Short mmCIF file of C-alpha atoms in Angstrom, two decimals:
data_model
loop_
_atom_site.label_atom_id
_atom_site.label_comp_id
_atom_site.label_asym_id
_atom_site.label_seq_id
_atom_site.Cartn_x
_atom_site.Cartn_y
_atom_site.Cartn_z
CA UNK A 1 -48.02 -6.15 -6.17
CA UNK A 2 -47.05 -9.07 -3.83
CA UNK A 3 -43.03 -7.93 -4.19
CA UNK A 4 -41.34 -4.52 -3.73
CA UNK A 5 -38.21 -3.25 -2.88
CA UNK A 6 -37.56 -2.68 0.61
CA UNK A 7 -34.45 -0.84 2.39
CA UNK A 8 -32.49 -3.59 4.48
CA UNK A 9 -30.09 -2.09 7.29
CA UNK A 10 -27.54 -4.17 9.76
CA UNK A 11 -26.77 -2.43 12.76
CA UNK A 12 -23.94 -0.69 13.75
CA UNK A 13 -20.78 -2.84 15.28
CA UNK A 14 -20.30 -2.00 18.52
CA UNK A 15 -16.00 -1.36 19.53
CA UNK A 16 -15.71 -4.42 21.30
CA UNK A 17 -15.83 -6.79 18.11
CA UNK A 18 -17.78 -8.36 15.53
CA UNK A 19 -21.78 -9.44 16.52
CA UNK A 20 -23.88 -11.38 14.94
CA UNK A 21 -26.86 -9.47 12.84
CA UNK A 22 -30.02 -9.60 14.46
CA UNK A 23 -33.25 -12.43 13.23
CA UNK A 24 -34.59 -10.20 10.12
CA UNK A 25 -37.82 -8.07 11.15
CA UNK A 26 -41.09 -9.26 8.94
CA UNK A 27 -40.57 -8.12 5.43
CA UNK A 28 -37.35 -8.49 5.15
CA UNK A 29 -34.33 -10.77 3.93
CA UNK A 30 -31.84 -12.00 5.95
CA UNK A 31 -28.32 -11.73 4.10
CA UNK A 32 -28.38 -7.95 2.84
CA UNK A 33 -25.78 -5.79 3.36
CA UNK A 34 -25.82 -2.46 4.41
CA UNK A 35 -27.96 0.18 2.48
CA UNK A 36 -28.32 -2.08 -0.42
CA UNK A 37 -32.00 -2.89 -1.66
CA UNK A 38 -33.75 -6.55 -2.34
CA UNK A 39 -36.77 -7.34 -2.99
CA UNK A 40 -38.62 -8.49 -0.02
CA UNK A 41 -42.15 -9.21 0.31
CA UNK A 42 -44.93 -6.85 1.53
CA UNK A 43 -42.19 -4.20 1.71
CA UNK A 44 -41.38 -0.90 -0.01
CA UNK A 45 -38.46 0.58 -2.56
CA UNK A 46 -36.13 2.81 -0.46
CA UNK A 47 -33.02 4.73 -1.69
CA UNK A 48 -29.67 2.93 -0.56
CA UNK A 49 -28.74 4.56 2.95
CA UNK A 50 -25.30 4.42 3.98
CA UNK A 51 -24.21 2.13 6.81
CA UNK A 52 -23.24 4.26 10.10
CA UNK A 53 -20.15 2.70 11.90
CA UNK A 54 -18.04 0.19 10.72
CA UNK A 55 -18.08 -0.91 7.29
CA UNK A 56 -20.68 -4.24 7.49
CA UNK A 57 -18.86 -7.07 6.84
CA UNK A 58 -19.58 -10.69 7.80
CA UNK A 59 -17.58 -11.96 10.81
CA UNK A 60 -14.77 -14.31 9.53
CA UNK A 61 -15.86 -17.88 10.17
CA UNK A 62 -13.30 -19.53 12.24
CA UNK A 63 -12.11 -23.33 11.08
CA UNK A 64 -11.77 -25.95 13.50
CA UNK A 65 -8.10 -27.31 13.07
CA UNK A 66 -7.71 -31.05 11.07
CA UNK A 67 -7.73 -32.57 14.35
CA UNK A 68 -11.23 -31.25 16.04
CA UNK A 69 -13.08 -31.74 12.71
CA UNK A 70 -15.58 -34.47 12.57
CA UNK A 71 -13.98 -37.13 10.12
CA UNK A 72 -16.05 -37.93 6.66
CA UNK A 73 -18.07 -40.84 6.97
CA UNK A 74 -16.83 -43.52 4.61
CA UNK A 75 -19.38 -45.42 2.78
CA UNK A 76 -20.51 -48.69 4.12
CA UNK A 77 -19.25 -51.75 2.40
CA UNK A 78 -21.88 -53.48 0.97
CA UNK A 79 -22.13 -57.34 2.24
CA UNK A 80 -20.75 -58.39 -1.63
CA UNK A 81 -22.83 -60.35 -4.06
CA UNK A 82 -25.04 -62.89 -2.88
CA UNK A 83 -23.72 -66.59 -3.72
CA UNK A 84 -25.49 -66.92 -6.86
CA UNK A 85 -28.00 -69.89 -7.10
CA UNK A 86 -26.81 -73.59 -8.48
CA UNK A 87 -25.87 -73.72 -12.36
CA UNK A 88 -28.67 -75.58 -14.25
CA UNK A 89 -28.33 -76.24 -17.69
CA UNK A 90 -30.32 -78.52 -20.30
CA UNK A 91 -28.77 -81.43 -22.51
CA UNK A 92 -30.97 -83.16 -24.75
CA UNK A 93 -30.00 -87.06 -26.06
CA UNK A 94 -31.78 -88.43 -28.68
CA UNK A 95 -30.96 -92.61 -29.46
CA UNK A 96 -31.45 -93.63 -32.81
CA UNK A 97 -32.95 -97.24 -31.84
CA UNK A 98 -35.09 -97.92 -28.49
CA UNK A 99 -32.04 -100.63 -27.15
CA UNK A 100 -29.65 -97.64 -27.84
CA UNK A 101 -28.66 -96.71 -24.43
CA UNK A 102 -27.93 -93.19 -23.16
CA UNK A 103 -24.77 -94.27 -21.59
CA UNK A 104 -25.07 -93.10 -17.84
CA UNK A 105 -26.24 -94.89 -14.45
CA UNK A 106 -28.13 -92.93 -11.90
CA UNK A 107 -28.80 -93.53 -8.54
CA UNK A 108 -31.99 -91.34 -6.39
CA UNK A 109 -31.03 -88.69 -4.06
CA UNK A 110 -32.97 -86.74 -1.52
CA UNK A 111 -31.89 -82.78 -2.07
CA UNK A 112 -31.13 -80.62 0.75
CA UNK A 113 -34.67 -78.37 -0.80
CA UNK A 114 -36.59 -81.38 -0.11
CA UNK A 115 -36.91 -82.37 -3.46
CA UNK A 116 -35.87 -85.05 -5.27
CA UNK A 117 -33.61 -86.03 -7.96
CA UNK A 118 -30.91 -87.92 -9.86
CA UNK A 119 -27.59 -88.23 -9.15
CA UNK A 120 -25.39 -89.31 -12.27
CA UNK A 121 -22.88 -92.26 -11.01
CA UNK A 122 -20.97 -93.62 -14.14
CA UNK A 123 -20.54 -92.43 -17.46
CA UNK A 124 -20.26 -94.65 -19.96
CA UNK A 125 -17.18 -94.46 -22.29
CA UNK A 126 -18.84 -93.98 -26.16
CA UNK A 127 -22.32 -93.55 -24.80
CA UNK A 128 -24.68 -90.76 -25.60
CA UNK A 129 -23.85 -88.83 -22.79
CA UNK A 130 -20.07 -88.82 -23.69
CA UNK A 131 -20.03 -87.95 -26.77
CA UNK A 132 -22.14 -84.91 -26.10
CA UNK A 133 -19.70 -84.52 -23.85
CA UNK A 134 -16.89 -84.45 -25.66
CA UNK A 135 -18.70 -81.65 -28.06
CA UNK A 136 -19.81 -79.20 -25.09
CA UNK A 137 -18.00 -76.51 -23.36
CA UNK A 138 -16.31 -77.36 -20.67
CA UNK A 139 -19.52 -75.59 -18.18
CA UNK A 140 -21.88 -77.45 -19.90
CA UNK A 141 -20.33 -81.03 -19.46
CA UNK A 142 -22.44 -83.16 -17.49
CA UNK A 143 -19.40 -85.02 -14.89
CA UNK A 144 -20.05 -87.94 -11.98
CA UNK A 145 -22.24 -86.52 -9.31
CA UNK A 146 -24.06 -83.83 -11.56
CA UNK A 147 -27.62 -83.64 -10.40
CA UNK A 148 -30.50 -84.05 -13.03
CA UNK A 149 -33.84 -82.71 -11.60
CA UNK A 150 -36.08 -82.70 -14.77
CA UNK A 151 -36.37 -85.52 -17.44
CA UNK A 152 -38.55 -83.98 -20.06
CA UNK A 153 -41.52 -82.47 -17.84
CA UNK A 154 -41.14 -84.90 -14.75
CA UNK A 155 -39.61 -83.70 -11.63
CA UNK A 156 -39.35 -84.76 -7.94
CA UNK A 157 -40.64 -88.14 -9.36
CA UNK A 158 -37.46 -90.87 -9.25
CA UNK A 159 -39.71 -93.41 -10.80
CA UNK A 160 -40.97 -91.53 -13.18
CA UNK A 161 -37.12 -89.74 -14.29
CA UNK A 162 -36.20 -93.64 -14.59
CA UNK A 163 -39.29 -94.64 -16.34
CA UNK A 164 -39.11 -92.08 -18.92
CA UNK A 165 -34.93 -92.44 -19.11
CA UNK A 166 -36.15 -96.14 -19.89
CA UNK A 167 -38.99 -95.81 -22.10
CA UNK A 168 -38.51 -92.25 -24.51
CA UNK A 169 -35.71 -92.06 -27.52
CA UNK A 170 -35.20 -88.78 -26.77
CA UNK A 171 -34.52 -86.72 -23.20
CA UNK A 172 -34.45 -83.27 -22.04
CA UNK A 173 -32.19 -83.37 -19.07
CA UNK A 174 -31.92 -80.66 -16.58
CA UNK A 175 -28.60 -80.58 -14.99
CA UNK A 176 -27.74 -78.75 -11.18
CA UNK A 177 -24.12 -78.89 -10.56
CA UNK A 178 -23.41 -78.38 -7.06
CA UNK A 179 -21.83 -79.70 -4.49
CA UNK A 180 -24.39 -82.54 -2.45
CA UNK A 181 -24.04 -84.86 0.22
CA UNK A 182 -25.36 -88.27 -0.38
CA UNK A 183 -27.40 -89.98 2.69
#
């Protein structure tokens, strides 16, 4: 059988103090005390022996005062959120007549991505614009200087944003608030 119990013995203390017990020899377990059994591997079931000398006790462990012990490490802060990417949201106008207008000016602007867009100048008191407006939540409002980089499907075309803002009764907008500098 690949286990058995096997008689593990700690040496007798010598006067002068407390020593540390010896590496185990093959078969045995380390951490046994005196004339007690375990089951060791490879090894054979003894009767407990009492230990000669001293009783075997473990050596008290000595603690280092507050002063000598290694502080805790405290957890890293972690660098905080990431800024989260521009707001974009979607407002669709829909004019009931083609000569309906949808009560905004826009003027191009070159985005700091490269892209293009338009930027939303003037908003036209009782236009389309305002009066969804005046019926959004205050996040979803669409101010002077919003961005719109989508009309419908087009984007990164300024003609073809103003063509379609010209031409179509209704609009899908997309809208980027954030803060740009105009060149």
């Amino acid at each position: 059988e690949p286990y058995s119990r096997s008689r593990v013995t700690t040496p007798s203390q010598p006067a002068s103090g407390p020593r540390q017990a010896p590496a185990p020899a093959a078969g045995q377990m380390r951490g046994a005390a005196a004339g007690e059994t375990q089951l060791v591997r490879g090894g054979t079931a003894a009767p407990k022996v009492p230990a000669r000398g001293p009783a075997a006790t473990p050596a008290p462990v000595a603690t280092p005062p507050a002063a000598a012990r290694p502080k805790p490490r405290e957890p890293t802060p972690s660098p905080g959120p990431s800024p989260a990417p521009p707001a974009t949201f979607d407002v669709t106008l829909t004019r009931a007549t083609p000569s309906e207008w949808f009560g905004f000016q826009c003027k191009p602007i070159d985005l700091p991505d490269g892209k293009r867009g338009l930027a939303v100048s003037k908003i036209e008191d009782g236009g389309l614009l305002d009066q969804y407006n005046t019926g959004a939540p205050a996040d979803k409002q669409v101010k002077t200087d919003a961005i719109i980089t989508q009309v419908n499907m087009t984007k990164n075309d300024v003609q073809g944003m103003r063509m379609l803002l010209r031409d179509c009764t209704s609009v899908k907008l997309t809208i980027k608030v954030d803060e740009v500098t105009f060149w």
